[in-house]
PDB file of C-alpha atoms in Angstrom:
ATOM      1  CA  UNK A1437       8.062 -20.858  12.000  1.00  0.00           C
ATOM      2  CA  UNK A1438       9.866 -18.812  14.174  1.00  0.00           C
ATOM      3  CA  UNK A1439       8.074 -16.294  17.144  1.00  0.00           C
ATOM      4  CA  UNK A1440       8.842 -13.297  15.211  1.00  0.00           C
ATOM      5  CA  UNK A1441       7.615 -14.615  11.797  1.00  0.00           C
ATOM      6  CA  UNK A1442       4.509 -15.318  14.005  1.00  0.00           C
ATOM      7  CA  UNK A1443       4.272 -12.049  15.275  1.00  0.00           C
ATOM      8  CA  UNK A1444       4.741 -10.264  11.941  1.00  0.00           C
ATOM      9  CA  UNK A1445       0.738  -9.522  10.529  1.00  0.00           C
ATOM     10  CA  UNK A1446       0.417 -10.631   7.035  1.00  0.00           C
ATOM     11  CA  UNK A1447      -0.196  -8.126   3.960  1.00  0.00           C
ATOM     12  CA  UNK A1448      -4.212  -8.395   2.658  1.00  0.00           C
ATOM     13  CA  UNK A1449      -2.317  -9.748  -1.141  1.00  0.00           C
ATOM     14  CA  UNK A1450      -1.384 -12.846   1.147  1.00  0.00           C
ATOM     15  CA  UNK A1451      -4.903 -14.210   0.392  1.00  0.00           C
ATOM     16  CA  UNK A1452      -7.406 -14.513  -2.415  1.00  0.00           C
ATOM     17  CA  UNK A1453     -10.989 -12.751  -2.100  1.00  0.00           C
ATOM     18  CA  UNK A1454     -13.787 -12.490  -4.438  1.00  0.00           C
ATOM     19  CA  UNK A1455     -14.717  -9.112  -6.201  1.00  0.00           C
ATOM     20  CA  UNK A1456     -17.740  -9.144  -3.055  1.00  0.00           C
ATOM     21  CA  UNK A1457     -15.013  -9.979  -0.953  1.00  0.00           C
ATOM     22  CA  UNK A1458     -13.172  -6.954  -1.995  1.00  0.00           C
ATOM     23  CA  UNK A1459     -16.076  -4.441  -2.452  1.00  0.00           C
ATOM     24  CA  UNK A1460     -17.117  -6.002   1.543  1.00  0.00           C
ATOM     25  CA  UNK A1461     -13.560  -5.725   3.148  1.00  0.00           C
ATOM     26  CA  UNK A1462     -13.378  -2.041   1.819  1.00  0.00           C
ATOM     27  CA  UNK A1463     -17.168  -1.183   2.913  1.00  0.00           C
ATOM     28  CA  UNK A1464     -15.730  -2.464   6.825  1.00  0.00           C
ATOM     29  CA  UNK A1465     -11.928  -0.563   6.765  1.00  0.00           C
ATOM     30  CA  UNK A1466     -14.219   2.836   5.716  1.00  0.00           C
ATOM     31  CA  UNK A1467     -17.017   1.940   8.435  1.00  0.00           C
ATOM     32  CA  UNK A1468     -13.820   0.878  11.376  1.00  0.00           C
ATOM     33  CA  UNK A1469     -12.371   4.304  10.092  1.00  0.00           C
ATOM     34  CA  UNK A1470     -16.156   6.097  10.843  1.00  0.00           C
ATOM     35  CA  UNK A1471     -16.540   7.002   7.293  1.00  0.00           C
ATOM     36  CA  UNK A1472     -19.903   6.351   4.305  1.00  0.00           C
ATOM     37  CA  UNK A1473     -19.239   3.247   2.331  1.00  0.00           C
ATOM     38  CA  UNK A1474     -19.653   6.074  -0.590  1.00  0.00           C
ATOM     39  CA  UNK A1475     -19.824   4.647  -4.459  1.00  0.00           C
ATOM     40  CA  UNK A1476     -16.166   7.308  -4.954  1.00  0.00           C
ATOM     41  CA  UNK A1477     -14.646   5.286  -1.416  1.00  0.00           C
ATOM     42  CA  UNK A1478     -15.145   2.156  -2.705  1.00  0.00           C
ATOM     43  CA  UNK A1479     -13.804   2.169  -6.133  1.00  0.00           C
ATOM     44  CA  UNK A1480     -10.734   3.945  -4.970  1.00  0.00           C
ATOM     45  CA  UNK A1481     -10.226   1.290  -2.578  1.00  0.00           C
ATOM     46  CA  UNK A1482     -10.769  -1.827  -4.432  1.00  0.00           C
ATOM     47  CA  UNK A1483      -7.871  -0.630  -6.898  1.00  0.00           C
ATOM     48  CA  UNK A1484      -5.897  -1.741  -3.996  1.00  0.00           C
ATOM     49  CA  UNK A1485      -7.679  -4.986  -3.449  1.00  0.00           C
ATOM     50  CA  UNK A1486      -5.309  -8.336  -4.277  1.00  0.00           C
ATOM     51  CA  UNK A1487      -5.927  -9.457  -8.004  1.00  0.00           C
ATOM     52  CA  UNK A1488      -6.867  -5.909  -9.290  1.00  0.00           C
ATOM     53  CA  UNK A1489      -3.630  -5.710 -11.340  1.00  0.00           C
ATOM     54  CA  UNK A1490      -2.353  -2.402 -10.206  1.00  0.00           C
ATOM     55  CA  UNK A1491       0.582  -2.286 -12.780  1.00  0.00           C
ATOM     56  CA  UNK A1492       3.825  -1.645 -12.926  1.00  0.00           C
ATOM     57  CA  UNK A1493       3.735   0.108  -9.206  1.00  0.00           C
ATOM     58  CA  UNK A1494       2.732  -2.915  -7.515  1.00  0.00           C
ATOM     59  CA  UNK A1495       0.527  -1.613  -5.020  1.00  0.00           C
ATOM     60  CA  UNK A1496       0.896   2.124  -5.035  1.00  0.00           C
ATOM     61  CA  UNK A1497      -0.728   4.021  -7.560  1.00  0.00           C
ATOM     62  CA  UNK A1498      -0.836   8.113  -7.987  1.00  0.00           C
ATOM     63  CA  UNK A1499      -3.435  10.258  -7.756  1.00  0.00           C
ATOM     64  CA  UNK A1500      -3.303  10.214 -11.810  1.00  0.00           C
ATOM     65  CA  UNK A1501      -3.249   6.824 -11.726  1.00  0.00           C
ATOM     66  CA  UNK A1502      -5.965   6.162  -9.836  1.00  0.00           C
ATOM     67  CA  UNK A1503      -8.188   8.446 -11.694  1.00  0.00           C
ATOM     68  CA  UNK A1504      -7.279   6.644 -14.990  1.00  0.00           C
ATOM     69  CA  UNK A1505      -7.713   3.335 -13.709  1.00  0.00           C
ATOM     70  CA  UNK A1506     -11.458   4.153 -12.718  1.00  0.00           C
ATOM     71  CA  UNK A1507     -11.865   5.596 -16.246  1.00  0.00           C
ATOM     72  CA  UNK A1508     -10.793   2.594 -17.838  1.00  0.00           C
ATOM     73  CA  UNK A1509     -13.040   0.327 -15.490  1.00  0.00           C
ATOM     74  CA  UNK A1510     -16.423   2.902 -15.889  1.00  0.00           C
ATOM     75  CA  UNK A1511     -15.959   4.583 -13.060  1.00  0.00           C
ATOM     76  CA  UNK A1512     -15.887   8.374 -14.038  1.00  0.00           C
ATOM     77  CA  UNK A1513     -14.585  10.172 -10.823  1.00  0.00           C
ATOM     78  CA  UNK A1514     -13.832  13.882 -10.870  1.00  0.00           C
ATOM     79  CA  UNK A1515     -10.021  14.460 -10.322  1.00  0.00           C
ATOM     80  CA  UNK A1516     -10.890  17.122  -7.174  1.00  0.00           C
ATOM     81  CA  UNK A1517     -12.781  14.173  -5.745  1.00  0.00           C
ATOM     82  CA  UNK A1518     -10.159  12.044  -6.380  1.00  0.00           C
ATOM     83  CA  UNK A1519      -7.960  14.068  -4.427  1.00  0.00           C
ATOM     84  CA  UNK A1520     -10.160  15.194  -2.015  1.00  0.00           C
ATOM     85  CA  UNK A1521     -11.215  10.770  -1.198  1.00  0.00           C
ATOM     86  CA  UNK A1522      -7.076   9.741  -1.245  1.00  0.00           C
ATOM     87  CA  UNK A1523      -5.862  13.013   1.138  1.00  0.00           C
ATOM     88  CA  UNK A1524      -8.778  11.787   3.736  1.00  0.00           C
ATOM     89  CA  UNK A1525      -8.082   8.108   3.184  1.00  0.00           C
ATOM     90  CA  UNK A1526      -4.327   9.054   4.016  1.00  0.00           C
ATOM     91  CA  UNK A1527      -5.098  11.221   7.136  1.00  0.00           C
ATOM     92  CA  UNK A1528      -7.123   8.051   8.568  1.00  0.00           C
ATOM     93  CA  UNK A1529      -4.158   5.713   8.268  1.00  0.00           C
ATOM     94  CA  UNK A1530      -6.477   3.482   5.728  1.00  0.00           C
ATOM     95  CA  UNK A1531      -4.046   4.813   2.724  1.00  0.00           C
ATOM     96  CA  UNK A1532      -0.266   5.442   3.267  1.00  0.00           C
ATOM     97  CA  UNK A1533       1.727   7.550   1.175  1.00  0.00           C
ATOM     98  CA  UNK A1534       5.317   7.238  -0.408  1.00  0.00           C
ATOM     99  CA  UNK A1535       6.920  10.441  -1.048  1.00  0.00           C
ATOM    100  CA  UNK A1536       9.892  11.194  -3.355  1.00  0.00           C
ATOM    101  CA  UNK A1537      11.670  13.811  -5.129  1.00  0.00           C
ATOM    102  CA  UNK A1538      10.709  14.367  -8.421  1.00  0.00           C
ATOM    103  CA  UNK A1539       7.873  11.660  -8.451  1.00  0.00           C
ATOM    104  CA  UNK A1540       4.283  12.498  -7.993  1.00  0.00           C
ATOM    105  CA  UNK A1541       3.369  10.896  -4.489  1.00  0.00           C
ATOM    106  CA  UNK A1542       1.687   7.376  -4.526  1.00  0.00           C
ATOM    107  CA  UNK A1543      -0.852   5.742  -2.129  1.00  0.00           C
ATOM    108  CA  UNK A1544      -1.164   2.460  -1.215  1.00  0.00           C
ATOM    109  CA  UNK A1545      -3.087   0.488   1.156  1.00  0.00           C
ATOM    110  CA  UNK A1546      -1.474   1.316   5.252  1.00  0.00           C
ATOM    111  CA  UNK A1547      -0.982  -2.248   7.018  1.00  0.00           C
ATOM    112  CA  UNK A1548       1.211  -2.299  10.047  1.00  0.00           C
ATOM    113  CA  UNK A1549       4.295  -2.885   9.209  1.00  0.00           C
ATOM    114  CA  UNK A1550       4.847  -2.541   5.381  1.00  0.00           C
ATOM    115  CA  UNK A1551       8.530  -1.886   4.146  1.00  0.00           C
ATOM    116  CA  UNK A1552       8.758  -0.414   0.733  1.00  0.00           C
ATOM    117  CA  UNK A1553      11.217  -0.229  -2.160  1.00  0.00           C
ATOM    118  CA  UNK A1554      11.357   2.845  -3.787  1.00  0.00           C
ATOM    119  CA  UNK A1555      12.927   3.467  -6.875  1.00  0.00           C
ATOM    120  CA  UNK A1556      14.721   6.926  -8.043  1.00  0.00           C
ATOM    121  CA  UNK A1557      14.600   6.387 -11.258  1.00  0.00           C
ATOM    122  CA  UNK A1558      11.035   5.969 -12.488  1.00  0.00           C
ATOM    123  CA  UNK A1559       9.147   5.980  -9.137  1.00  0.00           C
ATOM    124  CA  UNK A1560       8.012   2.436  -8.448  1.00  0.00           C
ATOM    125  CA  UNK A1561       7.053   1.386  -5.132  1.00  0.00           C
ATOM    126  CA  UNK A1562       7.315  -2.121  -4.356  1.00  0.00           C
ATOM    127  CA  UNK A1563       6.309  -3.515  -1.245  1.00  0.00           C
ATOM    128  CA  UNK A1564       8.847  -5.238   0.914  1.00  0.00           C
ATOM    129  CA  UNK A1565       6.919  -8.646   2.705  1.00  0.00           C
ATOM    130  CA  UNK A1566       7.356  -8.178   5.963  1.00  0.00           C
ATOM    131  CA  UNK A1567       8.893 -11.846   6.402  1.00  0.00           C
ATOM    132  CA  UNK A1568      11.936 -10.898   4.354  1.00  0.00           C
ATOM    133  CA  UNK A1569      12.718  -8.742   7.236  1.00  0.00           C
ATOM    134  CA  UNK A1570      12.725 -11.011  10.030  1.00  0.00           C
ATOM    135  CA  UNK A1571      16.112 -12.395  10.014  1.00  0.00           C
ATOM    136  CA  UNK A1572      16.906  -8.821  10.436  1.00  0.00           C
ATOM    137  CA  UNK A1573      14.927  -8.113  13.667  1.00  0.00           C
ATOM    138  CA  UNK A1574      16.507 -11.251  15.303  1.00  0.00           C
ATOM    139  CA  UNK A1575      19.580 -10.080  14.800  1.00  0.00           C
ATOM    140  CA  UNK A1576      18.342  -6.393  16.246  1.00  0.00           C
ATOM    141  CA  UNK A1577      17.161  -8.276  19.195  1.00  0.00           C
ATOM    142  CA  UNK A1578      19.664 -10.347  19.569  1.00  0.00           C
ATOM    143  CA  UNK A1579      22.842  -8.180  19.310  1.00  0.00           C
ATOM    144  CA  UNK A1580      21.353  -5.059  21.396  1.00  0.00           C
ATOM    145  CA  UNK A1581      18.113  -6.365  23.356  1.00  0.00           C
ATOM    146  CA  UNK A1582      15.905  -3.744  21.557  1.00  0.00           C
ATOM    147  CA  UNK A1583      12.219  -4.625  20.603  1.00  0.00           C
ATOM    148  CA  UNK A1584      10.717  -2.805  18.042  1.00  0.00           C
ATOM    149  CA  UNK A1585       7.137  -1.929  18.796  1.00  0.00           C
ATOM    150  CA  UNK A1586       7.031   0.044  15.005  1.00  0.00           C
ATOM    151  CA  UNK A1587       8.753  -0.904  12.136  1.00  0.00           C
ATOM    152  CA  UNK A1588       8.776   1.010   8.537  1.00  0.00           C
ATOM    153  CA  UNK A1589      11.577   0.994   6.390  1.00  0.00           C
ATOM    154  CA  UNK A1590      11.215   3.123   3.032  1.00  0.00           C
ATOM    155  CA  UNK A1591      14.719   2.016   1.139  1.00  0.00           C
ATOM    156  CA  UNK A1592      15.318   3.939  -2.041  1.00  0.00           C
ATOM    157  CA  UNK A1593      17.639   3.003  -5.072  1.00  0.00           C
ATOM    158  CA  UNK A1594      17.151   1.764  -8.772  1.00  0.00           C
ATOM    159  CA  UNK A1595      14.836  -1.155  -9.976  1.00  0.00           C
ATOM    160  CA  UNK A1596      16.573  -3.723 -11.661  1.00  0.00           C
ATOM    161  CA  UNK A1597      15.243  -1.801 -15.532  1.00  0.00           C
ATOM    162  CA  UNK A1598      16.367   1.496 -14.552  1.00  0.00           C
ATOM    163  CA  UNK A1599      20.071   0.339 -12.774  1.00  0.00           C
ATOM    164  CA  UNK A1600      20.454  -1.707 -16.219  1.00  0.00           C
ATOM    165  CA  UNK A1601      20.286   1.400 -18.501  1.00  0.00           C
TER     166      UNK A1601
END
């Protein structure tokens, strides 16, 4: 393994974690953040947990999907609270947002740096691991001495269903 692939931090999917796992890891990012380990905070936030099977968006879901996942698992959460819970989340730097014309925005888990692949077509956000990218910053080093101290690359185009219509 090279330095930089050492370097790079590792997405939370990267290992597996029991549902107390996931309810505990939430209950400490909302305490590091200075926030209640509310009942509303931690539901929203173990949708994001690894092995929660947040669909066809990978891990990004919209405010509308968020609200109907806690539906279907019991969890009856007014939409304003919803909102209210996912805009805080995001001002804190514990969610991180993906933005796109047309396309409600989504939320996802923040962890330094995540790269994302957004489509323009139907609005899935797939997260890009940051090992894919590390060839990339060698070469960035190597070619013009830079060091990048922040990294997040957004790159939009079509999933492989919607360039295939």
């Amino acid at each position: 393994m090279s330095n930089a692939e050492e370097r790079l931090p590792r997405h939370p999917a990267a290992s597996q974690r029991s549902e107390s796992q996931d309810v505990a890891a939430a209950a400490d990012l909302l305490r590091g953040h200075g926030l209640r380990s509310t009942a509303q905070r931690l539901a929203i936030l173990q949708l994001f947990q690894p092995g929660q099977g947040t669909g066809a968006s990978a891990d990004h879901l919209t405010a509308a999907e968020i609200h109907d996942r806690l539906s279907d698992l019991g969890n009856h959460i007014d939409r304003s609270t919803i909102y209210r819970t996912i805009t805080k989340l995001a001002n804190l730097g514990v969610l991180n947002t993906v933005a796109q014309r047309d396309q409600p925005v989504s939320y996802g888990l923040a962890a330094h740096g995540q790269h994302h692949a957004v489509c323009t077509g139907c609005g899935t956000v797939r997260t890009i691991p940051p090992s894919r990218l590390v060839s990339a910053l060698v070469a960035l080093r190597e070619s013009s001495g830079f060091r990048s101290s922040e990294l997040r690359i957004s790159v939009h185009g079509l999933c492989d269903d919607c360039s295939s219509r």
